[in-house]
Structure formats: C-alpha cells, structure tokens
Amino acid sequence: MRSAYYGDYSYMNRVEDQRMRRLARTRQVRRQKLLLIIGVLITMAFISFFSVKAFANTDSTPDCFGTKQYKSIMIYCGDTVESIAEENYSFIYSSPEKMADEIRSINHLGKDDCLVPGNYIVVPYLAMASGY
C-alpha cells in the first residue's frame, strides 16, 4: 500500500515502532528515576532515625566528666538504701534521695523493702574519663 504523501506503508510502521519504543523507554527511565528517589528517601529516613537514637544522651552528665557505670556492693547489718546512697553519692544526682530512688529502681526494690545482710546490691557510680 502506497500513499503519495507518506510513501511506503512499511516506513510508517517503522516510524510508529520507533515512536512506541521511545515512549516505552521514556516511561522506563521515568519509573527507574522514581524508584531511585524512593530508595534514597527510605535510606535517608533510616539513617536519620538511627543517627538520632545514636546521638541521644540519656545521662545528665557531659561525657568529659565520665560515664555512668554500675558496681555491686555487699549489704551489712543496719544498711539501708539511703545510707548506701549517701556513702556512694555522686554529683550526677541532684540529691542522695534521687540516687536512692535509682538504686531502688535498678534493684527492683520498694520503699518498704528491707535489705538482707550478706546479699549484694547494684549501685551506679561515675567512672572518670581517662586523659583528663
């Protein structure tokens, strides 16, 4: 089939095929760009989420003063949580009562619980940073 203006019909088929391939390739590139952008956004979301958690500082003291660590102390007759807190008091707490509250929390003790002599209790302390 020939046309005076368009020439050979097979030529028109080739032109149409090229146009369709170009359109399909454009769609494919657009889809790949969209997937790349979504992947980058998801990666950035994960990085920002975990970096915020990594930089969160749960201690109230700066790192230059040291780190909060824990030690085990033997309980003697007449010891109370308050007396142990006063003996091991550190400036990371605003008062010995606050330290006593944390000792109770760490050791799962209530206000009225008695300490048994001979047992051990976990107490927080501040380990000084080396090099200062």
mmCIF file with all atom_site columns, C-alpha atoms in Angstrom:
data_model
loop_
_atom_site.group_PDB
_atom_site.id
_atom_site.type_symbol
_atom_site.label_atom_id
_atom_site.label_alt_id
_atom_site.label_comp_id
_atom_site.label_asym_id
_atom_site.label_entity_id
_atom_site.label_seq_id
_atom_site.pdbx_PDB_ins_code
_atom_site.Cartn_x
_atom_site.Cartn_y
_atom_site.Cartn_z
_atom_site.occupancy
_atom_site.B_iso_or_equiv
_atom_site.pdbx_formal_charge
_atom_site.auth_seq_id
_atom_site.auth_comp_id
_atom_site.auth_asym_id
_atom_site.auth_atom_id
_atom_site.pdbx_PDB_model_num
ATOM 1   C CA . MET A 1 1   ? 0.000  0.000   0.000   1.00 0.00 ? 1   MET A CA 1
ATOM 2   C CA . ARG A 1 2   ? 1.468  3.245   -1.105  1.00 0.00 ? 2   ARG A CA 1
ATOM 3   C CA . SER A 1 3   ? 0.486  6.757   -0.396  1.00 0.00 ? 3   SER A CA 1
ATOM 4   C CA . ALA A 1 4   ? 1.590  9.777   -2.340  1.00 0.00 ? 4   ALA A CA 1
ATOM 5   C CA . TYR A 1 5   ? 2.401  11.793  0.772   1.00 0.00 ? 5   TYR A CA 1
ATOM 6   C CA . TYR A 1 6   ? 3.715  9.207   3.226   1.00 0.00 ? 6   TYR A CA 1
ATOM 7   C CA . GLY A 1 7   ? 5.469  6.931   0.890   1.00 0.00 ? 7   GLY A CA 1
ATOM 8   C CA . ASP A 1 8   ? 5.776  3.255   1.770   1.00 0.00 ? 8   ASP A CA 1
ATOM 9   C CA . TYR A 1 9   ? 3.423  1.883   4.451   1.00 0.00 ? 9   TYR A CA 1
ATOM 10  C CA . SER A 1 10  ? 6.229  -0.205  5.985   1.00 0.00 ? 10  SER A CA 1
ATOM 11  C CA . TYR A 1 11  ? 8.152  3.030   6.529   1.00 0.00 ? 11  TYR A CA 1
ATOM 12  C CA . MET A 1 12  ? 5.231  4.366   8.554   1.00 0.00 ? 12  MET A CA 1
ATOM 13  C CA . ASN A 1 13  ? 5.217  1.160   10.591  1.00 0.00 ? 13  ASN A CA 1
ATOM 14  C CA . ARG A 1 14  ? 8.889  1.626   11.369  1.00 0.00 ? 14  ARG A CA 1
ATOM 15  C CA . VAL A 1 15  ? 8.357  5.242   12.371  1.00 0.00 ? 15  VAL A CA 1
ATOM 16  C CA . GLU A 1 16  ? 5.445  4.227   14.593  1.00 0.00 ? 16  GLU A CA 1
ATOM 17  C CA . ASP A 1 17  ? 7.512  1.398   16.121  1.00 0.00 ? 17  ASP A CA 1
ATOM 18  C CA . GLN A 1 18  ? 10.361 3.810   16.840  1.00 0.00 ? 18  GLN A CA 1
ATOM 19  C CA . ARG A 1 19  ? 7.952  6.264   18.443  1.00 0.00 ? 19  ARG A CA 1
ATOM 20  C CA . MET A 1 20  ? 6.446  3.496   20.610  1.00 0.00 ? 20  MET A CA 1
ATOM 21  C CA . ARG A 1 21  ? 9.907  2.259   21.647  1.00 0.00 ? 21  ARG A CA 1
ATOM 22  C CA . ARG A 1 22  ? 10.957 5.803   22.511  1.00 0.00 ? 22  ARG A CA 1
ATOM 23  C CA . LEU A 1 23  ? 7.776  6.260   24.550  1.00 0.00 ? 23  LEU A CA 1
ATOM 24  C CA . ALA A 1 24  ? 8.322  2.918   26.338  1.00 0.00 ? 24  ALA A CA 1
ATOM 25  C CA . ARG A 1 25  ? 11.942 3.827   27.067  1.00 0.00 ? 25  ARG A CA 1
ATOM 26  C CA . THR A 1 26  ? 10.862 7.237   28.421  1.00 0.00 ? 26  THR A CA 1
ATOM 27  C CA . ARG A 1 27  ? 8.377  5.523   30.733  1.00 0.00 ? 27  ARG A CA 1
ATOM 28  C CA . GLN A 1 28  ? 11.022 3.022   31.835  1.00 0.00 ? 28  GLN A CA 1
ATOM 29  C CA . VAL A 1 29  ? 13.535 5.793   32.628  1.00 0.00 ? 29  VAL A CA 1
ATOM 30  C CA . ARG A 1 30  ? 10.858 7.763   34.494  1.00 0.00 ? 30  ARG A CA 1
ATOM 31  C CA . ARG A 1 31  ? 9.961  4.654   36.539  1.00 0.00 ? 31  ARG A CA 1
ATOM 32  C CA . GLN A 1 32  ? 13.650 3.993   37.337  1.00 0.00 ? 32  GLN A CA 1
ATOM 33  C CA . LYS A 1 33  ? 14.135 7.599   38.470  1.00 0.00 ? 33  LYS A CA 1
ATOM 34  C CA . LEU A 1 34  ? 11.075 7.351   40.709  1.00 0.00 ? 34  LEU A CA 1
ATOM 35  C CA . LEU A 1 35  ? 12.327 4.093   42.261  1.00 0.00 ? 35  LEU A CA 1
ATOM 36  C CA . LEU A 1 36  ? 15.760 5.641   42.805  1.00 0.00 ? 36  LEU A CA 1
ATOM 37  C CA . ILE A 1 37  ? 14.255 8.689   44.532  1.00 0.00 ? 37  ILE A CA 1
ATOM 38  C CA . ILE A 1 38  ? 12.060 6.474   46.740  1.00 0.00 ? 38  ILE A CA 1
ATOM 39  C CA . GLY A 1 39  ? 15.084 4.328   47.631  1.00 0.00 ? 39  GLY A CA 1
ATOM 40  C CA . VAL A 1 40  ? 17.159 7.386   48.535  1.00 0.00 ? 40  VAL A CA 1
ATOM 41  C CA . LEU A 1 41  ? 14.331 8.792   50.678  1.00 0.00 ? 41  LEU A CA 1
ATOM 42  C CA . ILE A 1 42  ? 13.890 5.489   52.537  1.00 0.00 ? 42  ILE A CA 1
ATOM 43  C CA . THR A 1 43  ? 17.647 5.244   53.104  1.00 0.00 ? 43  THR A CA 1
ATOM 44  C CA . MET A 1 44  ? 17.770 8.820   54.409  1.00 0.00 ? 44  MET A CA 1
ATOM 45  C CA . ALA A 1 45  ? 14.835 8.107   56.722  1.00 0.00 ? 45  ALA A CA 1
ATOM 46  C CA . PHE A 1 46  ? 16.605 5.070   58.210  1.00 0.00 ? 46  PHE A CA 1
ATOM 47  C CA . ILE A 1 47  ? 19.883 6.934   58.603  1.00 0.00 ? 47  ILE A CA 1
ATOM 48  C CA . SER A 1 48  ? 18.247 9.910   60.273  1.00 0.00 ? 48  SER A CA 1
ATOM 49  C CA . PHE A 1 49  ? 16.183 7.684   62.589  1.00 0.00 ? 49  PHE A CA 1
ATOM 50  C CA . PHE A 1 50  ? 19.154 5.667   63.797  1.00 0.00 ? 50  PHE A CA 1
ATOM 51  C CA . SER A 1 51  ? 21.528 8.639   63.990  1.00 0.00 ? 51  SER A CA 1
ATOM 52  C CA . VAL A 1 52  ? 19.077 10.473  66.252  1.00 0.00 ? 52  VAL A CA 1
ATOM 53  C CA . LYS A 1 53  ? 18.964 7.444   68.548  1.00 0.00 ? 53  LYS A CA 1
ATOM 54  C CA . ALA A 1 54  ? 22.752 7.177   68.498  1.00 0.00 ? 54  ALA A CA 1
ATOM 55  C CA . PHE A 1 55  ? 23.237 10.817  69.447  1.00 0.00 ? 55  PHE A CA 1
ATOM 56  C CA . ALA A 1 56  ? 20.576 10.788  72.159  1.00 0.00 ? 56  ALA A CA 1
ATOM 57  C CA . ASN A 1 57  ? 22.275 11.191  75.530  1.00 0.00 ? 57  ASN A CA 1
ATOM 58  C CA . THR A 1 58  ? 20.389 9.560   78.386  1.00 0.00 ? 58  THR A CA 1
ATOM 59  C CA . ASP A 1 59  ? 22.866 10.657  81.041  1.00 0.00 ? 59  ASP A CA 1
ATOM 60  C CA . SER A 1 60  ? 22.532 14.090  82.540  1.00 0.00 ? 60  SER A CA 1
ATOM 61  C CA . THR A 1 61  ? 26.311 14.498  82.668  1.00 0.00 ? 61  THR A CA 1
ATOM 62  C CA . PRO A 1 62  ? 28.581 15.503  79.819  1.00 0.00 ? 62  PRO A CA 1
ATOM 63  C CA . ASP A 1 63  ? 30.964 12.859  78.517  1.00 0.00 ? 63  ASP A CA 1
ATOM 64  C CA . CYS A 1 64  ? 34.003 14.880  79.640  1.00 0.00 ? 64  CYS A CA 1
ATOM 65  C CA . PHE A 1 65  ? 33.144 14.079  83.269  1.00 0.00 ? 65  PHE A CA 1
ATOM 66  C CA . GLY A 1 66  ? 32.967 10.338  82.718  1.00 0.00 ? 66  GLY A CA 1
ATOM 67  C CA . THR A 1 67  ? 30.409 7.636   82.162  1.00 0.00 ? 67  THR A CA 1
ATOM 68  C CA . LYS A 1 68  ? 27.799 6.159   84.432  1.00 0.00 ? 68  LYS A CA 1
ATOM 69  C CA . GLN A 1 69  ? 28.688 2.602   85.386  1.00 0.00 ? 69  GLN A CA 1
ATOM 70  C CA . TYR A 1 70  ? 27.479 0.118   87.978  1.00 0.00 ? 70  TYR A CA 1
ATOM 71  C CA . LYS A 1 71  ? 29.136 -1.741  90.832  1.00 0.00 ? 71  LYS A CA 1
ATOM 72  C CA . SER A 1 72  ? 27.984 -4.405  93.251  1.00 0.00 ? 72  SER A CA 1
ATOM 73  C CA . ILE A 1 73  ? 28.138 -3.657  96.985  1.00 0.00 ? 73  ILE A CA 1
ATOM 74  C CA . MET A 1 74  ? 27.723 -6.127  99.843  1.00 0.00 ? 74  MET A CA 1
ATOM 75  C CA . ILE A 1 75  ? 24.968 -5.282  102.322 1.00 0.00 ? 75  ILE A CA 1
ATOM 76  C CA . TYR A 1 76  ? 25.959 -5.201  106.011 1.00 0.00 ? 76  TYR A CA 1
ATOM 77  C CA . CYS A 1 77  ? 23.792 -5.132  109.144 1.00 0.00 ? 77  CYS A CA 1
ATOM 78  C CA . GLY A 1 78  ? 21.988 -1.824  109.548 1.00 0.00 ? 78  GLY A CA 1
ATOM 79  C CA . ASP A 1 79  ? 22.451 -0.757  105.915 1.00 0.00 ? 79  ASP A CA 1
ATOM 80  C CA . THR A 1 80  ? 19.576 0.987   104.199 1.00 0.00 ? 80  THR A CA 1
ATOM 81  C CA . VAL A 1 81  ? 19.212 2.129   100.620 1.00 0.00 ? 81  VAL A CA 1
ATOM 82  C CA . GLU A 1 82  ? 19.535 5.714   101.854 1.00 0.00 ? 82  GLU A CA 1
ATOM 83  C CA . SER A 1 83  ? 22.781 5.016   103.750 1.00 0.00 ? 83  SER A CA 1
ATOM 84  C CA . ILE A 1 84  ? 24.270 3.250   100.724 1.00 0.00 ? 84  ILE A CA 1
ATOM 85  C CA . ALA A 1 85  ? 23.219 6.183   98.516  1.00 0.00 ? 85  ALA A CA 1
ATOM 86  C CA . GLU A 1 86  ? 24.875 8.678   100.894 1.00 0.00 ? 86  GLU A CA 1
ATOM 87  C CA . GLU A 1 87  ? 28.128 6.660   101.004 1.00 0.00 ? 87  GLU A CA 1
ATOM 88  C CA . ASN A 1 88  ? 28.279 6.373   97.204  1.00 0.00 ? 88  ASN A CA 1
ATOM 89  C CA . TYR A 1 89  ? 26.744 9.747   96.341  1.00 0.00 ? 89  TYR A CA 1
ATOM 90  C CA . SER A 1 90  ? 27.888 11.279  93.063  1.00 0.00 ? 90  SER A CA 1
ATOM 91  C CA . PHE A 1 91  ? 27.218 14.740  91.639  1.00 0.00 ? 91  PHE A CA 1
ATOM 92  C CA . ILE A 1 92  ? 25.314 13.234  88.702  1.00 0.00 ? 92  ILE A CA 1
ATOM 93  C CA . TYR A 1 93  ? 22.285 13.199  91.018  1.00 0.00 ? 93  TYR A CA 1
ATOM 94  C CA . SER A 1 94  ? 20.733 16.321  92.471  1.00 0.00 ? 94  SER A CA 1
ATOM 95  C CA . SER A 1 95  ? 20.447 14.707  95.923  1.00 0.00 ? 95  SER A CA 1
ATOM 96  C CA . PRO A 1 96  ? 21.157 11.420  97.747  1.00 0.00 ? 96  PRO A CA 1
ATOM 97  C CA . GLU A 1 97  ? 17.389 10.792  97.746  1.00 0.00 ? 97  GLU A CA 1
ATOM 98  C CA . LYS A 1 98  ? 17.368 10.794  93.924  1.00 0.00 ? 98  LYS A CA 1
ATOM 99  C CA . MET A 1 99  ? 20.256 8.330   93.941  1.00 0.00 ? 99  MET A CA 1
ATOM 100 C CA . ALA A 1 100 ? 18.396 6.143   96.461  1.00 0.00 ? 100 ALA A CA 1
ATOM 101 C CA . ASP A 1 101 ? 15.370 6.164   94.149  1.00 0.00 ? 101 ASP A CA 1
ATOM 102 C CA . GLU A 1 102 ? 17.515 4.993   91.240  1.00 0.00 ? 102 GLU A CA 1
ATOM 103 C CA . ILE A 1 103 ? 19.141 2.275   93.384  1.00 0.00 ? 103 ILE A CA 1
ATOM 104 C CA . ARG A 1 104 ? 15.649 1.038   94.272  1.00 0.00 ? 104 ARG A CA 1
ATOM 105 C CA . SER A 1 105 ? 14.648 1.113   90.619  1.00 0.00 ? 105 SER A CA 1
ATOM 106 C CA . ILE A 1 106 ? 17.762 -0.769  89.446  1.00 0.00 ? 106 ILE A CA 1
ATOM 107 C CA . ASN A 1 107 ? 17.379 -3.453  92.124  1.00 0.00 ? 107 ASN A CA 1
ATOM 108 C CA . HIS A 1 108 ? 13.557 -3.676  91.885  1.00 0.00 ? 108 HIS A CA 1
ATOM 109 C CA . LEU A 1 109 ? 13.057 -2.629  95.493  1.00 0.00 ? 109 LEU A CA 1
ATOM 110 C CA . GLY A 1 110 ? 10.057 -0.881  97.001  1.00 0.00 ? 110 GLY A CA 1
ATOM 111 C CA . LYS A 1 111 ? 10.179 1.935   99.585  1.00 0.00 ? 111 LYS A CA 1
ATOM 112 C CA . ASP A 1 112 ? 9.384  -0.520  102.401 1.00 0.00 ? 112 ASP A CA 1
ATOM 113 C CA . ASP A 1 113 ? 11.596 -3.421  101.288 1.00 0.00 ? 113 ASP A CA 1
ATOM 114 C CA . CYS A 1 114 ? 14.307 -4.490  103.742 1.00 0.00 ? 114 CYS A CA 1
ATOM 115 C CA . LEU A 1 115 ? 17.883 -5.209  102.738 1.00 0.00 ? 115 LEU A CA 1
ATOM 116 C CA . VAL A 1 116 ? 19.216 -8.627  103.746 1.00 0.00 ? 116 VAL A CA 1
ATOM 117 C CA . PRO A 1 117 ? 22.774 -8.578  105.161 1.00 0.00 ? 117 PRO A CA 1
ATOM 118 C CA . GLY A 1 118 ? 25.172 -10.673 103.084 1.00 0.00 ? 118 GLY A CA 1
ATOM 119 C CA . ASN A 1 119 ? 23.355 -10.006 99.814  1.00 0.00 ? 119 ASN A CA 1
ATOM 120 C CA . TYR A 1 120 ? 24.640 -7.668  97.146  1.00 0.00 ? 120 TYR A CA 1
ATOM 121 C CA . ILE A 1 121 ? 23.049 -4.552  95.689  1.00 0.00 ? 121 ILE A CA 1
ATOM 122 C CA . VAL A 1 122 ? 23.851 -2.795  92.405  1.00 0.00 ? 122 VAL A CA 1
ATOM 123 C CA . VAL A 1 123 ? 24.829 0.868   92.755  1.00 0.00 ? 123 VAL A CA 1
ATOM 124 C CA . PRO A 1 124 ? 25.551 3.391   89.965  1.00 0.00 ? 124 PRO A CA 1
ATOM 125 C CA . TYR A 1 125 ? 28.748 5.437   90.023  1.00 0.00 ? 125 TYR A CA 1
ATOM 126 C CA . LEU A 1 126 ? 30.594 7.831   87.770  1.00 0.00 ? 126 LEU A CA 1
ATOM 127 C CA . ALA A 1 127 ? 33.750 6.420   86.133  1.00 0.00 ? 127 ALA A CA 1
ATOM 128 C CA . MET A 1 128 ? 36.090 9.294   85.329  1.00 0.00 ? 128 MET A CA 1
ATOM 129 C CA . ALA A 1 129 ? 37.167 9.696   81.735  1.00 0.00 ? 129 ALA A CA 1
ATOM 130 C CA . SER A 1 130 ? 40.815 8.890   81.145  1.00 0.00 ? 130 SER A CA 1
ATOM 131 C CA . GLY A 1 131 ? 43.160 11.516  79.785  1.00 0.00 ? 131 GLY A CA 1
ATOM 132 C CA . TYR A 1 132 ? 41.764 14.493  81.704  1.00 0.00 ? 132 TYR A CA 1
#
